GROMACS .gro file of N, CA, C and O in nm:
model
  408
    1MET      N    1 -12.204  17.257   7.191
    1MET     CA    2 -12.219  17.395   7.154
    1MET      C    3 -12.215  17.406   7.001
    1MET      O    4 -12.126  17.352   6.937
    2SER      N    5 -12.312  17.474   6.944
    2SER     CA    6 -12.318  17.494   6.800
    2SER      C    7 -12.217  17.599   6.756
    2SER      O    8 -12.195  17.698   6.825
    3THR      N    9 -12.154  17.577   6.642
    3THR     CA   10 -12.054  17.672   6.593
    3THR      C   11 -12.101  17.754   6.475
    3THR      O   12 -12.034  17.848   6.436
    4GLY      N   13 -12.213  17.721   6.414
    4GLY     CA   14 -12.268  17.801   6.306
    4GLY      C   15 -12.236  17.750   6.167
    4GLY      O   16 -12.178  17.644   6.148
    5TYR      N   17 -12.275  17.831   6.068
    5TYR     CA   18 -12.264  17.798   5.927
    5TYR      C   19 -12.206  17.917   5.852
    5TYR      O   20 -12.234  18.033   5.885
    6VAL      N   21 -12.129  17.887   5.749
    6VAL     CA   22 -12.080  17.989   5.657
    6VAL      C   23 -12.142  17.958   5.521
    6VAL      O   24 -12.127  17.848   5.468
    7ALA      N   25 -12.215  18.056   5.468
    7ALA     CA   26 -12.276  18.044   5.336
    7ALA      C   27 -12.189  18.120   5.237
    7ALA      O   28 -12.154  18.236   5.261
    8ILE      N   29 -12.154  18.054   5.127
    8ILE     CA   30 -12.065  18.113   5.027
    8ILE      C   31 -12.135  18.111   4.892
    8ILE      O   32 -12.190  18.009   4.851
    9LEU      N   33 -12.133  18.226   4.824
    9LEU     CA   34 -12.188  18.237   4.689
    9LEU      C   35 -12.083  18.301   4.601
    9LEU      O   36 -12.035  18.412   4.630
   10SER      N   37 -12.045  18.232   4.496
   10SER     CA   38 -11.950  18.286   4.399
   10SER      C   39 -12.023  18.298   4.267
   10SER      O   40 -12.092  18.204   4.225
   11PHE      N   41 -12.011  18.413   4.200
   11PHE     CA   42 -12.091  18.438   4.081
   11PHE      C   43 -12.019  18.528   3.982
   11PHE      O   44 -11.932  18.606   4.019
   12GLU      N   45 -12.058  18.513   3.855
   12GLU     CA   46 -12.006  18.594   3.746
   12GLU      C   47 -12.106  18.704   3.714
   12GLU      O   48 -12.227  18.680   3.713
   13LEU      N   49 -12.054  18.823   3.687
   13LEU     CA   50 -12.138  18.933   3.641
   13LEU      C   51 -12.083  18.983   3.508
   13LEU      O   52 -11.962  18.984   3.485
   14HIS      N   53 -12.175  19.026   3.421
   14HIS     CA   54 -12.138  19.087   3.294
   14HIS      C   55 -12.204  19.224   3.287
   14HIS      O   56 -12.325  19.235   3.307
   15PHE      N   57 -12.123  19.326   3.262
   15PHE     CA   58 -12.171  19.463   3.251
   15PHE      C   59 -12.158  19.507   3.106
   15PHE      O   60 -12.058  19.568   3.067
   16PRO      N   61 -12.258  19.480   3.022
   16PRO     CA   62 -12.247  19.510   2.879
   16PRO      C   63 -12.229  19.658   2.847
   16PRO      O   64 -12.172  19.692   2.744
   17GLU      N   65 -12.275  19.745   2.933
   17GLU     CA   66 -12.266  19.890   2.909
   17GLU      C   67 -12.135  19.951   2.958
   17GLU      O   68 -12.112  20.070   2.938
   18SER      N   69 -12.051  19.872   3.020
   18SER     CA   70 -11.925  19.924   3.075
   18SER      C   71 -11.820  19.933   2.964
   18SER      O   72 -11.797  19.836   2.891
   19HIS      N   73 -11.756  20.051   2.953
   19HIS     CA   74 -11.657  20.074   2.848
   19HIS      C   75 -11.519  20.105   2.903
   19HIS      O   76 -11.431  20.147   2.828
   20SER      N   77 -11.502  20.085   3.034
   20SER     CA   78 -11.371  20.108   3.095
   20SER      C   79 -11.367  20.039   3.231
   20SER      O   80 -11.471  20.003   3.287
   21LEU      N   81 -11.247  20.022   3.282
   21LEU     CA   82 -11.233  19.966   3.417
   21LEU      C   83 -11.296  20.059   3.520
   21LEU      O   84 -11.353  20.013   3.620
   22LYS      N   85 -11.287  20.188   3.497
   22LYS     CA   86 -11.346  20.285   3.590
   22LYS      C   87 -11.498  20.265   3.600
   22LYS      O   88 -11.554  20.265   3.709
   23GLU      N   89 -11.564  20.246   3.486
   23GLU     CA   90 -11.709  20.221   3.486
   23GLU      C   91 -11.741  20.090   3.557
   23GLU      O   92 -11.836  20.082   3.635
   24LYS      N   93 -11.663  19.985   3.525
   24LYS     CA   94 -11.688  19.856   3.589
   24LYS      C   95 -11.673  19.868   3.740
   24LYS      O   96 -11.757  19.817   3.815
   25ARG      N   97 -11.571  19.934   3.787
   25ARG     CA   98 -11.550  19.948   3.931
   25ARG      C   99 -11.662  20.027   3.998
   25ARG      O  100 -11.698  20.000   4.112
   26MET      N  101 -11.718  20.123   3.926
   26MET     CA  102 -11.833  20.198   3.978
   26MET      C  103 -11.951  20.103   4.000
   26MET      O  104 -12.016  20.106   4.105
   27HIS      N  105 -11.977  20.018   3.900
   27HIS     CA  106 -12.085  19.919   3.912
   27HIS      C  107 -12.057  19.823   4.028
   27HIS      O  108 -12.146  19.791   4.106
   28LEU      N  109 -11.932  19.775   4.036
   28LEU     CA  110 -11.897  19.680   4.141
   28LEU      C  111 -11.912  19.739   4.281
   28LEU      O  112 -11.960  19.670   4.372
   29ARG      N  113 -11.872  19.863   4.299
   29ARG     CA  114 -11.890  19.927   4.430
   29ARG      C  115 -12.036  19.926   4.471
   29ARG      O  116 -12.070  19.896   4.586
   30SER      N  117 -12.123  19.959   4.376
   30SER     CA  118 -12.266  19.961   4.404
   30SER      C  119 -12.318  19.820   4.438
   30SER      O  120 -12.392  19.803   4.536
   31VAL      N  121 -12.281  19.721   4.359
   31VAL     CA  122 -12.325  19.583   4.382
   31VAL      C  123 -12.279  19.536   4.520
   31VAL      O  124 -12.357  19.480   4.598
   32LYS      N  125 -12.153  19.558   4.550
   32LYS     CA  126 -12.098  19.513   4.678
   32LYS      C  127 -12.167  19.581   4.796
   32LYS      O  128 -12.201  19.516   4.895
   33GLN      N  129 -12.192  19.711   4.784
   33GLN     CA  130 -12.258  19.783   4.893
   33GLN      C  131 -12.403  19.737   4.911
   33GLN      O  132 -12.448  19.715   5.024
   34GLN      N  133 -12.475  19.719   4.799
   34GLN     CA  134 -12.614  19.673   4.806
   34GLN      C  135 -12.623  19.535   4.873
   34GLN      O  136 -12.708  19.513   4.960
   35LEU      N  137 -12.536  19.443   4.832
   35LEU     CA  138 -12.541  19.308   4.890
   35LEU      C  139 -12.500  19.309   5.037
   35LEU      O  140 -12.561  19.241   5.119
   36ALA      N  141 -12.399  19.388   5.071
   36ALA     CA  142 -12.358  19.397   5.212
   36ALA      C  143 -12.474  19.450   5.296
   36ALA      O  144 -12.499  19.399   5.406
   37ASN      N  145 -12.546  19.549   5.246
   37ASN     CA  146 -12.660  19.606   5.319
   37ASN      C  147 -12.777  19.508   5.328
   37ASN      O  148 -12.844  19.499   5.430
   38ARG      N  149 -12.805  19.435   5.220
   38ARG     CA  150 -12.921  19.346   5.215
   38ARG      C  151 -12.902  19.217   5.293
   38ARG      O  152 -12.995  19.170   5.356
   39VAL      N  153 -12.784  19.156   5.284
   39VAL     CA  154 -12.767  19.024   5.346
   39VAL      C  155 -12.656  19.020   5.451
   39VAL      O  156 -12.627  18.914   5.506
   40GLY      N  157 -12.594  19.133   5.481
   40GLY     CA  158 -12.494  19.136   5.586
   40GLY      C  159 -12.373  19.049   5.557
   40GLY      O  160 -12.324  18.979   5.645
   41CYS      N  161 -12.327  19.053   5.434
   41CYS     CA  162 -12.218  18.965   5.392
   41CYS      C  163 -12.087  19.042   5.377
   41CYS      O  164 -12.085  19.163   5.373
   42SER      N  165 -11.980  18.966   5.367
   42SER     CA  166 -11.852  19.018   5.322
   42SER      C  167 -11.841  18.976   5.177
   42SER      O  168 -11.879  18.864   5.141
   43ILE      N  169 -11.787  19.064   5.092
   43ILE     CA  170 -11.784  19.036   4.949
   43ILE      C  171 -11.658  19.094   4.887
   43ILE      O  172 -11.612  19.201   4.927
   44ALA      N  173 -11.604  19.021   4.789
   44ALA     CA  174 -11.482  19.065   4.721
   44ALA      C  175 -11.484  19.021   4.576
   44ALA      O  176 -11.539  18.915   4.542
   45GLU      N  177 -11.420  19.101   4.491
   45GLU     CA  178 -11.396  19.059   4.352
   45GLU      C  179 -11.278  18.963   4.356
   45GLU      O  180 -11.173  18.995   4.412
   46VAL      N  181 -11.296  18.846   4.296
   46VAL     CA  182 -11.192  18.743   4.304
   46VAL      C  183 -11.132  18.706   4.169
   46VAL      O  184 -11.033  18.632   4.165
   47ASP      N  185 -11.188  18.756   4.059
   47ASP     CA  186 -11.133  18.725   3.927
   47ASP      C  187 -11.175  18.831   3.826
   47ASP      O  188 -11.270  18.905   3.850
   48HIS      N  189 -11.105  18.834   3.714
   48HIS     CA  190 -11.132  18.925   3.602
   48HIS      C  191 -11.109  19.071   3.641
   48HIS      O  192 -11.182  19.160   3.597
   49HIS      N  193 -11.008  19.098   3.720
   49HIS     CA  194 -10.981  19.234   3.769
   49HIS      C  195 -10.955  19.334   3.656
   49HIS      O  196 -10.990  19.450   3.670
   50ASP      N  197 -10.892  19.290   3.549
   50ASP     CA  198 -10.851  19.383   3.443
   50ASP      C  199 -10.938  19.373   3.318
   50ASP      O  200 -10.898  19.415   3.211
   51VAL      N  201 -11.057  19.317   3.332
   51VAL     CA  202 -11.151  19.303   3.220
   51VAL      C  203 -11.263  19.405   3.240
   51VAL      O  204 -11.319  19.416   3.349
   52TRP      N  205 -11.297  19.479   3.137
   52TRP     CA  206 -11.394  19.588   3.147
   52TRP      C  207 -11.537  19.546   3.178
   52TRP      O  208 -11.609  19.618   3.247
   53GLN      N  209 -11.582  19.436   3.123
   53GLN     CA  210 -11.724  19.404   3.131
   53GLN      C  211 -11.755  19.279   3.212
   53GLN      O  212 -11.870  19.238   3.219
   54ARG      N  213 -11.656  19.220   3.273
   54ARG     CA  214 -11.678  19.092   3.341
   54ARG      C  215 -11.615  19.093   3.478
   54ARG      O  216 -11.510  19.153   3.499
   55SER      N  217 -11.679  19.022   3.572
   55SER     CA  218 -11.625  19.012   3.707
   55SER      C  219 -11.673  18.884   3.772
   55SER      O  220 -11.780  18.833   3.740
   56ARG      N  221 -11.594  18.831   3.861
   56ARG     CA  222 -11.636  18.721   3.948
   56ARG      C  223 -11.622  18.771   4.091
   56ARG      O  224 -11.517  18.821   4.130
   57LEU      N  225 -11.731  18.760   4.166
   57LEU     CA  226 -11.732  18.800   4.305
   57LEU      C  227 -11.767  18.680   4.392
   57LEU      O  228 -11.835  18.588   4.347
   58THR      N  229 -11.721  18.683   4.516
   58THR     CA  230 -11.756  18.581   4.613
   58THR      C  231 -11.801  18.651   4.740
   58THR      O  232 -11.735  18.746   4.785
   59LEU      N  233 -11.914  18.607   4.792
   59LEU     CA  234 -11.963  18.663   4.917
   59LEU      C  235 -11.975  18.552   5.020
   59LEU      O  236 -11.990  18.435   4.986
   60ALA      N  237 -11.967  18.592   5.146
   60ALA     CA  238 -11.979  18.497   5.257
   60ALA      C  239 -12.063  18.558   5.368
   60ALA      O  240 -12.049  18.677   5.399
   61CYS      N  241 -12.152  18.477   5.424
   61CYS     CA  242 -12.237  18.516   5.537
   61CYS      C  243 -12.222  18.411   5.646
   61CYS      O  244 -12.210  18.292   5.616
   62VAL      N  245 -12.228  18.453   5.770
   62VAL     CA  246 -12.219  18.361   5.883
   62VAL      C  247 -12.351  18.366   5.959
   62VAL      O  248 -12.402  18.474   5.990
   63THR      N  249 -12.407  18.246   5.986
   63THR     CA  250 -12.534  18.238   6.058
   63THR      C  251 -12.529  18.124   6.160
   63THR      O  252 -12.441  18.040   6.155
   64ARG      N  253 -12.627  18.125   6.249
   64ARG     CA  254 -12.637  18.018   6.349
   64ARG      C  255 -12.703  17.894   6.292
   64ARG      O  256 -12.671  17.782   6.330
   65GLU      N  257 -12.800  17.913   6.201
   65GLU     CA  258 -12.881  17.803   6.148
   65GLU      C  259 -12.860  17.788   5.998
   65GLU      O  260 -12.845  17.887   5.926
   66ALA      N  261 -12.865  17.665   5.950
   66ALA     CA  262 -12.847  17.637   5.807
   66ALA      C  263 -12.956  17.705   5.723
   66ALA      O  264 -12.928  17.759   5.617
   67ARG      N  265 -13.080  17.702   5.773
   67ARG     CA  266 -13.190  17.762   5.695
   67ARG      C  267 -13.171  17.912   5.678
   67ARG      O  268 -13.208  17.968   5.576
   68ASP      N  269 -13.114  17.980   5.777
   68ASP     CA  270 -13.087  18.123   5.766
   68ASP      C  271 -12.979  18.150   5.661
   68ASP      O  272 -12.988  18.245   5.584
   69ALA      N  273 -12.878  18.066   5.659
   69ALA     CA  274 -12.771  18.081   5.560
   69ALA      C  275 -12.827  18.062   5.419
   69ALA      O  276 -12.797  18.140   5.328
   70THR      N  277 -12.909  17.960   5.402
   70THR     CA  278 -12.970  17.934   5.271
   70THR      C  279 -13.060  18.049   5.229
   70THR      O  280 -13.059  18.091   5.113
   71ARG      N  281 -13.136  18.103   5.323
   71ARG     CA  282 -13.225  18.216   5.294
   71ARG      C  283 -13.146  18.338   5.247
   71ARG      O  284 -13.184  18.406   5.153
   72LEU      N  285 -13.031  18.366   5.310
   72LEU     CA  286 -12.949  18.480   5.271
   72LEU      C  287 -12.893  18.462   5.130
   72LEU      O  288 -12.891  18.557   5.050
   73LEU      N  289 -12.848  18.341   5.097
   73LEU     CA  290 -12.799  18.317   4.962
   73LEU      C  291 -12.912  18.329   4.859
   73LEU      O  292 -12.891  18.385   4.751
   74ASP      N  293 -13.030  18.279   4.893
   74ASP     CA  294 -13.146  18.294   4.804
   74ASP      C  295 -13.176  18.441   4.779
   74ASP      O  296 -13.201  18.482   4.666
   75GLU      N  297 -13.174  18.520   4.886
   75GLU     CA  298 -13.204  18.662   4.875
   75GLU      C  299 -13.099  18.734   4.789
   75GLU      O  300 -13.133  18.816   4.704
   76ALA      N  301 -12.972  18.702   4.809
   76ALA     CA  302 -12.865  18.763   4.730
   76ALA      C  303 -12.882  18.727   4.582
   76ALA      O  304 -12.875  18.814   4.494
   77GLU      N  305 -12.908  18.600   4.554
   77GLU     CA  306 -12.922  18.556   4.415
   77GLU      C  307 -13.046  18.618   4.350
   77GLU      O  308 -13.043  18.658   4.234
   78ARG      N  309 -13.154  18.628   4.424
   78ARG     CA  310 -13.276  18.690   4.373
   78ARG      C  311 -13.251  18.837   4.338
   78ARG      O  312 -13.291  18.886   4.232
   79TRP      N  313 -13.181  18.909   4.426
   79TRP     CA  314 -13.151  19.050   4.400
   79TRP      C  315 -13.062  19.063   4.276
   79TRP      O  316 -13.086  19.146   4.189
   80LEU      N  317 -12.959  18.980   4.268
   80LEU     CA  318 -12.867  18.985   4.153
   80LEU      C  319 -12.942  18.958   4.022
   80LEU      O  320 -12.915  19.024   3.921
   81SER      N  321 -13.035  18.865   4.024
   81SER     CA  322 -13.111  18.830   3.902
   81SER      C  323 -13.200  18.943   3.854
   81SER      O  324 -13.233  18.949   3.736
   82GLY      N  325 -13.238  19.033   3.941
   82GLY     CA  326 -13.330  19.142   3.906
   82GLY      C  327 -13.262  19.271   3.863
   82GLY      O  328 -13.330  19.372   3.843
   83GLN      N  329 -13.131  19.270   3.846
   83GLN     CA  330 -13.059  19.392   3.813
   83GLN      C  331 -13.036  19.406   3.662
   83GLN      O  332 -13.056  19.313   3.586
   84ALA      N  333 -12.988  19.525   3.621
   84ALA     CA  334 -12.967  19.555   3.479
   84ALA      C  335 -12.849  19.478   3.419
   84ALA      O  336 -12.848  19.450   3.301
   85PHE      N  337 -12.752  19.442   3.501
   85PHE     CA  338 -12.639  19.364   3.450
   85PHE      C  339 -12.681  19.218   3.434
   85PHE      O  340 -12.787  19.177   3.479
   86GLU      N  341 -12.596  19.140   3.370
   86GLU     CA  342 -12.625  18.999   3.347
   86GLU      C  343 -12.557  18.913   3.454
   86GLU      O  344 -12.439  18.929   3.480
   87LEU      N  345 -12.634  18.826   3.514
   87LEU     CA  346 -12.582  18.731   3.612
   87LEU      C  347 -12.546  18.603   3.541
   87LEU      O  348 -12.630  18.543   3.473
   88GLY      N  349 -12.421  18.562   3.554
   88GLY     CA  350 -12.376  18.438   3.493
   88GLY      C  351 -12.384  18.323   3.591
   88GLY      O  352 -12.475  18.316   3.674
   89SER      N  353 -12.287  18.236   3.584
   89SER     CA  354 -12.287  18.117   3.669
   89SER      C  355 -12.278  18.153   3.817
   89SER      O  356 -12.212  18.249   3.855
   90CYS      N  357 -12.348  18.077   3.899
   90CYS     CA  358 -12.345  18.093   4.044
   90CYS      C  359 -12.310  17.959   4.108
   90CYS      O  360 -12.366  17.856   4.070
   91ASP      N  361 -12.219  17.962   4.201
   91ASP     CA  362 -12.182  17.843   4.277
   91ASP      C  363 -12.205  17.872   4.424
   91ASP      O  364 -12.163  17.977   4.474
   92ARG      N  365 -12.272  17.779   4.494
   92ARG     CA  366 -12.303  17.794   4.636
   92ARG      C  367 -12.237  17.685   4.716
   92ARG      O  368 -12.224  17.573   4.670
   93GLU      N  369 -12.207  17.722   4.839
   93GLU     CA  370 -12.158  17.621   4.933
   93GLU      C  371 -12.203  17.661   5.072
   93GLU      O  372 -12.202  17.778   5.108
   94LEU      N  373 -12.243  17.563   5.148
   94LEU     CA  374 -12.281  17.583   5.287
   94LEU      C  375 -12.187  17.500   5.372
   94LEU      O  376 -12.181  17.378   5.357
   95VAL      N  377 -12.113  17.566   5.458
   95VAL     CA  378 -12.013  17.498   5.541
   95VAL      C  379 -12.060  17.499   5.685
   95VAL      O  380 -12.091  17.605   5.740
   96HIS      N  381 -12.068  17.380   5.744
   96HIS     CA  382 -12.100  17.367   5.886
   96HIS      C  383 -11.967  17.365   5.960
   96HIS      O  384 -11.886  17.274   5.937
   97LEU      N  385 -11.944  17.459   6.044
   97LEU     CA  386 -11.814  17.474   6.106
   97LEU      C  387 -11.774  17.356   6.192
   97LEU      O  388 -11.656  17.327   6.207
   98GLU      N  389 -11.869  17.285   6.249
   98GLU     CA  390 -11.836  17.167   6.330
   98GLU      C  391 -11.777  17.056   6.244
   98GLU      O  392 -11.702  16.973   6.295
   99ASP      N  393 -11.806  17.055   6.114
   99ASP     CA  394 -11.751  16.951   6.025
   99ASP      C  395 -11.600  16.962   6.015
   99ASP      O  396 -11.532  16.863   5.998
  100GLY      N  397 -11.547  17.084   6.026
  100GLY     CA  398 -11.402  17.103   6.014
  100GLY      C  399 -11.334  17.128   6.146
  100GLY      O  400 -11.214  17.154   6.152
  101ALA      N  401 -11.408  17.121   6.256
  101ALA     CA  402 -11.350  17.149   6.389
  101ALA      C  403 -11.253  17.038   6.431
  101ALA      O  404 -11.272  16.922   6.396
  102ARG      N  405 -11.152  17.077   6.506
  102ARG     CA  406 -11.052  16.978   6.551
  102ARG      C  407 -11.055  16.963   6.699
  102ARG      O  408 -11.084  17.043   6.776
   0.00000   0.00000   0.00000
């Protein structure tokens, strides 16, 4: 029985026009909602919580097939690259759940 795949994308964002934490959080809410709607992921800010113009987010998607997981990460990264904010470093990981099964 197949157990599926978890696709993980962790990335840095820079919001040069943000002048307060309130503005940054407004941008982050929009980014998180857009990505959740587009790729069906769970997403959270994982670093730089108290910095006005910078954030690190990590998203995760679960799929049955590896190619679907890769496609979702490609789509998320493509969308992020086309936005007004700056996309920094991106780290990807694809986890096959059977590899860690006991």
